[in-house]
XYZ file of C-alpha atoms in Angstrom:
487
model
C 56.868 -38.302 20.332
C 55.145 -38.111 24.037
C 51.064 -38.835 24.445
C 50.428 -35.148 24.474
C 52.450 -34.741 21.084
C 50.843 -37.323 19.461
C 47.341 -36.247 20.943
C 48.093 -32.763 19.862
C 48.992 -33.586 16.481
C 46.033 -35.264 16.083
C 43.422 -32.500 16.857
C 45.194 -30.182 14.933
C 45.121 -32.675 12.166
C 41.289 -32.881 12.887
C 40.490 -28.892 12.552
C 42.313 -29.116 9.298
C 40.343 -31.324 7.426
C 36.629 -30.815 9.109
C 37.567 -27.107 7.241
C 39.570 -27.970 4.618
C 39.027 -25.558 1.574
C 38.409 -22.577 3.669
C 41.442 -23.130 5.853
C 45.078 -23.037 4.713
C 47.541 -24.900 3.759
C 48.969 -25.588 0.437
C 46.041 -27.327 -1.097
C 44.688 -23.673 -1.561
C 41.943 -22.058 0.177
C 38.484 -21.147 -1.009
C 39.572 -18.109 -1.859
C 43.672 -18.236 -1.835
C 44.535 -16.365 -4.997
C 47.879 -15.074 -6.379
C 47.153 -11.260 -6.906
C 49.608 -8.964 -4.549
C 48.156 -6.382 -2.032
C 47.625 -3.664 -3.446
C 44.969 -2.876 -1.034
C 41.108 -4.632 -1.415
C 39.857 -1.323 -2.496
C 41.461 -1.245 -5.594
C 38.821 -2.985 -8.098
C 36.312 -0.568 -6.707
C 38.246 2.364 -7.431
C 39.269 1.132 -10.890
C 35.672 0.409 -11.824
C 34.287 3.631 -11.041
C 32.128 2.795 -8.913
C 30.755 5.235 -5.796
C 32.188 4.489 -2.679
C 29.871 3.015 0.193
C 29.375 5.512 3.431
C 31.544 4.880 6.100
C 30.441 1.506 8.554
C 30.254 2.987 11.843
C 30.193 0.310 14.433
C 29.654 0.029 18.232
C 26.221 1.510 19.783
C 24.841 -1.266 21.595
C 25.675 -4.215 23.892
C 27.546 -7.126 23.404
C 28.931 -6.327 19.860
C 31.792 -7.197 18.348
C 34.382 -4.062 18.054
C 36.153 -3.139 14.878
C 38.367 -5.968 15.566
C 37.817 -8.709 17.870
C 35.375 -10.989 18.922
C 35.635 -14.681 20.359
C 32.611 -17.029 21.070
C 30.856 -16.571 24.536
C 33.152 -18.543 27.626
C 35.850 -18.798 25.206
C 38.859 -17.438 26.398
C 39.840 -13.623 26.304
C 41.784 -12.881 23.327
C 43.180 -9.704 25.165
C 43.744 -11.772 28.232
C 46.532 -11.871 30.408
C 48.760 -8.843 31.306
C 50.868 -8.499 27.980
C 47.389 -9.771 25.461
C 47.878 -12.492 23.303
C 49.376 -12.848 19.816
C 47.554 -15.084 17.094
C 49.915 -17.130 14.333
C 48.944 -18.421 11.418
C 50.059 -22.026 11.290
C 50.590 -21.269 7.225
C 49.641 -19.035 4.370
C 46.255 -17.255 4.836
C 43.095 -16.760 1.992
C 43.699 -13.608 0.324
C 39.925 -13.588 -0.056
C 36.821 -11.851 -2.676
C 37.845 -7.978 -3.191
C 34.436 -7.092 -1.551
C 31.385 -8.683 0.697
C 28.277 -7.076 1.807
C 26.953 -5.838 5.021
C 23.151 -7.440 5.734
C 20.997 -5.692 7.582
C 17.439 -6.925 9.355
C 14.524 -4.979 7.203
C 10.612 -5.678 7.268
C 8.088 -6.903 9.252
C 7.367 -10.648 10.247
C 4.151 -11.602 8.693
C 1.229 -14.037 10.346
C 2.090 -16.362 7.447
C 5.740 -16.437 8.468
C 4.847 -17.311 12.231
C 2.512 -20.389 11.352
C 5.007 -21.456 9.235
C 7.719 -21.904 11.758
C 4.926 -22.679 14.556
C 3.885 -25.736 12.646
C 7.390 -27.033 12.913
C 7.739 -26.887 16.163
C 4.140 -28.449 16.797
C 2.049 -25.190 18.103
C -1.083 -25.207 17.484
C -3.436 -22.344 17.362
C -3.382 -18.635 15.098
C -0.545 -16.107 15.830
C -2.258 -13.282 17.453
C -0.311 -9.308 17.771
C 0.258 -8.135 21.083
C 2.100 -4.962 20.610
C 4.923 -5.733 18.451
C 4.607 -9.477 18.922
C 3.040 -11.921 17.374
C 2.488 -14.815 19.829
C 0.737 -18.160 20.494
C -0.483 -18.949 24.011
C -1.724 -21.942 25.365
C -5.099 -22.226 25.867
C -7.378 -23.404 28.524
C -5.255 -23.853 32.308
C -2.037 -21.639 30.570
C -0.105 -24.937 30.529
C 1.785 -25.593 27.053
C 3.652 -24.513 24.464
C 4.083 -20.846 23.546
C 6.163 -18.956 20.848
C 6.677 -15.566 20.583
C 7.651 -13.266 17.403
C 8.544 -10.174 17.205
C 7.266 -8.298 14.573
C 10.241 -6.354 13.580
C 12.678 -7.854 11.257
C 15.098 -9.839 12.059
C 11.907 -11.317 14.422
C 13.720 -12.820 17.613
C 11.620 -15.718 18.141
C 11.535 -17.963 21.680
C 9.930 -21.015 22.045
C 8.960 -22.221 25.280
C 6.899 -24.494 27.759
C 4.465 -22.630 30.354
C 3.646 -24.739 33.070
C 0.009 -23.357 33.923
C -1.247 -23.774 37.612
C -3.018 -21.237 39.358
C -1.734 -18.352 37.488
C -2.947 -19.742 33.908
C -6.086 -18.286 33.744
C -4.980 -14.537 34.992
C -2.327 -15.035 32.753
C -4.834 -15.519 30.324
C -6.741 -12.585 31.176
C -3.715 -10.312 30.451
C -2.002 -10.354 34.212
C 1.446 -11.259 35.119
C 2.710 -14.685 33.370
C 4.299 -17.419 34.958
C 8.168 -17.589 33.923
C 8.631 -19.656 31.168
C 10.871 -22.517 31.042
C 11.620 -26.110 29.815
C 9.328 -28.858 29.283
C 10.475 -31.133 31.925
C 11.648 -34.419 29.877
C 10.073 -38.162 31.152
C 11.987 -39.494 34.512
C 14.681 -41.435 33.452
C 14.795 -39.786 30.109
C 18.223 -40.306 27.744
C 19.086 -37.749 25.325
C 18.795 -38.668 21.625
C 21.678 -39.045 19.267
C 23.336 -36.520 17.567
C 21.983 -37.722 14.285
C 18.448 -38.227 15.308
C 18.431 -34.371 17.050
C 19.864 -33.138 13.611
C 16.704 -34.842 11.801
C 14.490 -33.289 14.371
C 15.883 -30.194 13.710
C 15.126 -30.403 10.317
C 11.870 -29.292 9.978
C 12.407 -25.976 11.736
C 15.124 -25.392 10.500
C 13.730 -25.747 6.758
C 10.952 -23.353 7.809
C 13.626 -20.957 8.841
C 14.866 -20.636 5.411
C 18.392 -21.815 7.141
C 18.496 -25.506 5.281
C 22.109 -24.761 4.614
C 23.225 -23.896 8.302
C 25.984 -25.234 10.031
C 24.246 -27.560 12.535
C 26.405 -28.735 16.060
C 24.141 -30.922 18.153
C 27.124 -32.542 20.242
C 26.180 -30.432 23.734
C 23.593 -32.502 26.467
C 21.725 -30.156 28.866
C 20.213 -31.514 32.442
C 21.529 -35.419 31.738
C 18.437 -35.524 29.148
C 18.052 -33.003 26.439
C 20.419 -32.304 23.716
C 21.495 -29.337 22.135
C 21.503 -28.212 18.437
C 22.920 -25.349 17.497
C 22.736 -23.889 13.249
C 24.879 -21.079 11.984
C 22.847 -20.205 9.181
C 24.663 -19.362 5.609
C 23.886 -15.994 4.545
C 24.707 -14.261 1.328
C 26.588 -17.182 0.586
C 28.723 -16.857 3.278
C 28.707 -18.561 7.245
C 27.920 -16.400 9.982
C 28.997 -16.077 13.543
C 26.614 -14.998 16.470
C 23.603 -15.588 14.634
C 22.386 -18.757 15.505
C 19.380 -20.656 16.174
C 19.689 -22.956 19.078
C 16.952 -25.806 19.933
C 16.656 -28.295 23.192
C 15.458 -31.672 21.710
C 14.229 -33.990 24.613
C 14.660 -37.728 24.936
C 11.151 -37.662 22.943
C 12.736 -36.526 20.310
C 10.727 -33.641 20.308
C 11.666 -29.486 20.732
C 11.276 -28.340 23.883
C 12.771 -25.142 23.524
C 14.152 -22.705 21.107
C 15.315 -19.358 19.939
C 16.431 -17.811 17.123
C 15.541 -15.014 14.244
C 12.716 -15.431 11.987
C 13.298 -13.133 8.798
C 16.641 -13.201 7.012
C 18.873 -9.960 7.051
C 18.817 -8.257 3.949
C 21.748 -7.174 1.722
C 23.345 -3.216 2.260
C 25.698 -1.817 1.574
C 29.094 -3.614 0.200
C 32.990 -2.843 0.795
C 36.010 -3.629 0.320
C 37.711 -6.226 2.460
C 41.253 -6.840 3.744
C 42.867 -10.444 3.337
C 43.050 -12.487 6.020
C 46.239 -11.885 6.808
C 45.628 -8.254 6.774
C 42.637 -9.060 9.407
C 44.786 -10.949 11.514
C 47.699 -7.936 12.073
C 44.793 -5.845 13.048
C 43.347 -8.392 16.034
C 46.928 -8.892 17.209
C 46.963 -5.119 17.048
C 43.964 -4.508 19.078
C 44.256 -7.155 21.288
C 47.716 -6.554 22.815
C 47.411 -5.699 26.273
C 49.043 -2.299 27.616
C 52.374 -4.046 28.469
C 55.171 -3.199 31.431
C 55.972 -0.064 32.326
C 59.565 -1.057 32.487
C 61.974 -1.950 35.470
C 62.982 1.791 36.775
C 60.224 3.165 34.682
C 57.063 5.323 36.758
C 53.958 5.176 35.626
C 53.418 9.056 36.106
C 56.067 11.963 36.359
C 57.721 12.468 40.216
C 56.478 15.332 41.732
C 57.911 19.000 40.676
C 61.324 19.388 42.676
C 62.125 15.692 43.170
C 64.882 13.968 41.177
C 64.471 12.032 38.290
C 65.393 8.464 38.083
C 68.797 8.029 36.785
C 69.059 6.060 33.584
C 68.814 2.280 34.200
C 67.440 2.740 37.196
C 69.458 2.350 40.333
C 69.045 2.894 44.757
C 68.484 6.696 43.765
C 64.973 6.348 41.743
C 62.046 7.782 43.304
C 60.293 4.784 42.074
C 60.788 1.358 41.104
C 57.960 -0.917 39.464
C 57.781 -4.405 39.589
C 55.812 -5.828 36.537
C 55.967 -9.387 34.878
C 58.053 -9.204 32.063
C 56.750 -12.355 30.321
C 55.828 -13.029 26.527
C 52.808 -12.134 25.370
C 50.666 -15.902 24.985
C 51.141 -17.260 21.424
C 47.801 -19.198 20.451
C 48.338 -21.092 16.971
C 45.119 -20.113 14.208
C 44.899 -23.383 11.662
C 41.849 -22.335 9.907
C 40.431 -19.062 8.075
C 37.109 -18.035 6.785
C 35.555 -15.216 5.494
C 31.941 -14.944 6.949
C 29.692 -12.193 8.670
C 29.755 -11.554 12.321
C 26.933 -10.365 14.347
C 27.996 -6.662 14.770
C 26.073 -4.020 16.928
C 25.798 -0.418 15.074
C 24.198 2.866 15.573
C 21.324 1.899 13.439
C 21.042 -2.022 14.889
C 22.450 -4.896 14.853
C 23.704 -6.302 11.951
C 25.635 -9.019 10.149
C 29.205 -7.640 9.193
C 31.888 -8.992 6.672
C 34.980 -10.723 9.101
C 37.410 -13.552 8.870
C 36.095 -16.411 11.062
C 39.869 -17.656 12.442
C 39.716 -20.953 13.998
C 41.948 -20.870 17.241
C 43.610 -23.701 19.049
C 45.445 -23.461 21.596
C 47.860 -26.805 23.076
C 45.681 -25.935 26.664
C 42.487 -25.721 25.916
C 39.316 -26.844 23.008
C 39.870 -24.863 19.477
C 37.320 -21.804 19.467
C 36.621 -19.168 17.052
C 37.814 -15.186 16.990
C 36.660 -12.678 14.714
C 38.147 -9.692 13.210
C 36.425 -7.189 11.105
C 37.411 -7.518 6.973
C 35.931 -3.507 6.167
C 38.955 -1.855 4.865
C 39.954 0.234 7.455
C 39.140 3.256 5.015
C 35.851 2.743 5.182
C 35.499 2.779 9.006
C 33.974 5.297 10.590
C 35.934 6.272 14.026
C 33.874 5.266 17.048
C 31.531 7.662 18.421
C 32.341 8.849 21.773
C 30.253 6.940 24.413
C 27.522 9.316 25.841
C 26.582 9.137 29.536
C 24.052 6.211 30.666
C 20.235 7.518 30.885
C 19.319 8.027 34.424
C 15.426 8.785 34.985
C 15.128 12.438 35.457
C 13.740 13.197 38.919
C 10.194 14.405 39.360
C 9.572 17.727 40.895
C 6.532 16.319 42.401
C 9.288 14.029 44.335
C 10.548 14.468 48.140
C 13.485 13.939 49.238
C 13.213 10.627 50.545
C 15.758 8.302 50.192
C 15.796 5.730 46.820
C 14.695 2.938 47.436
C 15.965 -0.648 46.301
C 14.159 -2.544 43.944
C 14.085 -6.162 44.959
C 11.855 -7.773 42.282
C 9.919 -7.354 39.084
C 7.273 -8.624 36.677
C 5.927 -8.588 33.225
C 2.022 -9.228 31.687
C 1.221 -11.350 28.808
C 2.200 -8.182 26.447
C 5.331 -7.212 27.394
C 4.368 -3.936 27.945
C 3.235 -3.413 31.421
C 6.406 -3.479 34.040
C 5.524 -4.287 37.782
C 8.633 -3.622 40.321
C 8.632 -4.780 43.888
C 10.093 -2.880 46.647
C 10.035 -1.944 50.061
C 9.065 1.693 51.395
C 7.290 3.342 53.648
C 3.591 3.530 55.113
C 3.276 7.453 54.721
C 4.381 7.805 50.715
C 3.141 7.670 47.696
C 5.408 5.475 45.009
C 5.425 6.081 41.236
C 7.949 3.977 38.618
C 10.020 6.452 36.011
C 11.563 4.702 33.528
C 14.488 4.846 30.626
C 14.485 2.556 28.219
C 16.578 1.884 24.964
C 17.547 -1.311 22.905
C 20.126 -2.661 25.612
C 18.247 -2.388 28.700
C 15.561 -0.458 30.288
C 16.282 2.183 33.622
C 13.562 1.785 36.721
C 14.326 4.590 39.565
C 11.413 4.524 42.423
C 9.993 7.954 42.861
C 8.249 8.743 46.583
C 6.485 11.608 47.402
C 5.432 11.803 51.584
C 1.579 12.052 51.927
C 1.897 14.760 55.004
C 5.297 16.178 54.603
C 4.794 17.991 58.324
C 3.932 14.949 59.854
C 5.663 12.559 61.994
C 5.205 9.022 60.610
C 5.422 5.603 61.920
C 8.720 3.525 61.052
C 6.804 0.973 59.375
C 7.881 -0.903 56.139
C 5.575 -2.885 53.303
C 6.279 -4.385 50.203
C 4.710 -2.111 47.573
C 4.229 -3.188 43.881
C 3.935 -0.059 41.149
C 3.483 -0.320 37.609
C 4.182 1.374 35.020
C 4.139 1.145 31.186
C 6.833 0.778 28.369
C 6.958 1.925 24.991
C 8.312 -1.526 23.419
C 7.496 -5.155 25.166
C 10.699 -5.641 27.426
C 11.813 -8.562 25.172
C 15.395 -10.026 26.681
C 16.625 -6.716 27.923
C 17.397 -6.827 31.306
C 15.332 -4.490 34.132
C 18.226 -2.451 36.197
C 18.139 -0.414 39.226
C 18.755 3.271 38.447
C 19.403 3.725 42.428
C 21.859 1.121 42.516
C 23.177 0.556 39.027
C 22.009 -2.627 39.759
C 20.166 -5.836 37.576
C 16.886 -6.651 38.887
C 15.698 -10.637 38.872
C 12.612 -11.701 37.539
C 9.944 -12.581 40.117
């Protein structure tokens, strides 16, 4: 057997038994049983028992699809030209007959914020900006800060404000300096795996996620390790839900984020086996495949010949494609979990099989596909247009102009873009904003229409105010179509 064999072997060997119980092979899986497959809906219908309403999903950003999902840099699963095919490296869990959907309900109390606060060391009363709960630093704005928002599930960052010269107007409600990373002592080494694990702990515990799956193996800037938790809900592991904190050399956190308030149980279905599961990612993964050699992608124009069958010097077109195999990734490990899911109603935490992938050119990563019987799937709603800012009569006709910059006060609320224009206008900020994102478009109306003015450009700064703190979403250019950085 060659070195790569051998090493091969190995790491496969490796996946097995880190998951062994929820992965395959003969020993029997957590939930391998011996009952045929009928179909995962068949208890519920032989109980009597009213069926759930149809799980709609899709409606926001960055969700997984009815099918597919991999881990963020991990490779495409519908990459390459002909997609990819996933094999089970042995029998697969059959799996529970039904698991439930958890959704984010509630508000995030005070009570709940010190709690986690005092684990990560804050000091000081949570105070409610809007619809966050927050602790600033005090004094010069340099220090610690979390913010909570108040909404269930109650995305939570932790993070260091440097202070300077902007602390105090920060203070006082005007623009914040960007947050960022305590900066870890000179020379600084990272901590162990084992002792960022223990200072983990704490938050973790005060997170309600004692039971999480905890990775701390990644190092960050030569100094400050890593530690990622996949928290165990409804007695099952979840996937794109985690809490991630940067523990410096100190052995202290330096940074964070995660969600405060567990989702709560909905709705349940039936689930498909994870074999079943698998079919249906191979299924939606495959890529659209060759046309064929002699094949046209549409019909000739009317009058022309047709190709003759096989092909041949008398087709009117010839296509050269790349005829190779779809890739063949090996899957040595199945569980069933719930996987971070956007939906019409929010995001929410989504019965799938977890598959463990590993392929012979690259690290073993994870790939989702829905378990919802397909029954109880609603078909995806047909996308609707993107919100563009309706233009204001008041408006002239002047050209759009680009947004180079913005900013955001203490609250979240109050959005200050940064752009170039004219001496002779007046500038005004319309915005669109949802869950995903939020729309700017730069409205200009000239001050003396029927008079000549001079060709003279400033940077002007308008504000204007949103209806929910801007939060992660990114600020884009409604001119352009375009992100905007933060200044």
């Amino acid at each position: 057997m060659s070195g790569t064999e051998s090493g091969r072997g190995r790491r496969t060997a490796l996946v097995a038994s880190v998951a062994a119980g929820v992965l395959l092979a003969g020993g029997g899986g957590l939930y391998l049983t011996a009952s045929g497959d009928d179909g995962p809906d068949a208890e519920s219908r032989a109980s009597g028992a009213p069926a759930p309403p149809p799980l709609r999903l899709g409606g926001g950003s960055g969700g997984t699809g009815p099918g597919a999902g991999i881990a963020p840099g991990e490779p495409d699963p519908g990459g390459g030209p002909n997609g990819t095919v996933y094999r089970a490296e042995g029998p697969l869990p059959q799996g529970p007959s039904s698991a439930a959907v958890h959704r984010p309900r509630g508000l995030v109390t005070s009570e709940e914020v010190t709690r986690l606060a005092g684990a990560l060391g804050v000091e000081g009363r949570p105070a409610l900006v809007g619809d966050v709960w927050t602790i600033r630093p005090e004094k010069d704005g340099q220090g610690p800060r979390l913010d909570v928002a108040r909404q269930a599930p109650g995305n939570w960052t932790y993070s260091w404000y440097d202070g300077g010269p902007a602390g105090d107007t920060c203070l006082k409600g005007k623009a914040c300096p960007p947050p960022g990373e305590a900066k870890p002592p000179a020379g600084g080494s990272p901590v162990s795996e084992a002792a960022a694990r223990a200072a983990a702990a704490p938050v973790l515990k005060a997170l309600g996620q004692d039971d999480a799956k905890v990775s701390a193996s990644q190092v960050m800037n030569g100094s400050v390790r890593v530690v990622n938790a996949d928290p165990v809900i409804g007695g099952l592991p979840t996937y794109g839900w985690s809490t991630g904190l940067h523990i410096g050399p100190d052995g202290r956190p330096v940074a964070g984020s995660g969600t405060l308030k567990e989702p709560a149980e909905d709705a349940t279905y039936p689930v498909v086996s994870a074999e079943r599961a698998l079919a249906r990612l191979n299924e939606e993964s495959k890529g659209t495949g060759p046309i064929g050699i002699g094949g046209c992608a549409t019909d000739p124009p009317a009058g022309e010949p047709q190709a003759p069958e096989g092909g041949g010097e008398d087709a009117p077109c010839q296509v050269a494609v790349d005829m190779a195999p779809p890739r063949q990734v090996p899957v040595t490990g199945a569980v069933l979990g719930l996987a971070a899911t956007d939906t019409p109603d929010g995001r929410a935490l989504v019965p799938a099989w977890l598959f463990t992938a590993d392929p012979a050119d690259s690290a073993p990563y994870t790939v989702t596909s829905t378990a919802v019987a397909a029954e109880f799937l609603a078909p995806p709603a047909k996308p609707s247009p993107e919100p563009t800012p309706e233009p204001d009569p008041s408006d002239g006709a002047a050209p759009a102009r680009r947004i180079e910059s913005f900013t955001v006060d203490g609250d979240g609320r109050t959005l200050a873009v940064t752009f170039w224009g004219g001496v002779c206008s007046t500038y005004t900020a319309h915005v669109v904003e949802d869950p995903r994102q939020v729309r700017v478009r730069i409205g200009e109306k000239p001050q003396d229409p029927d008079r000549a003015c001079i060709l003279v450009a400033k940077e002007i700064t308008v504000e204007v105010t949103l209806g929910a703190p801007l939060g992660d979403r990114p600020v884009v250019d409604a001119a352009s179509d375009e992100a905007v950085p933060r200044r």
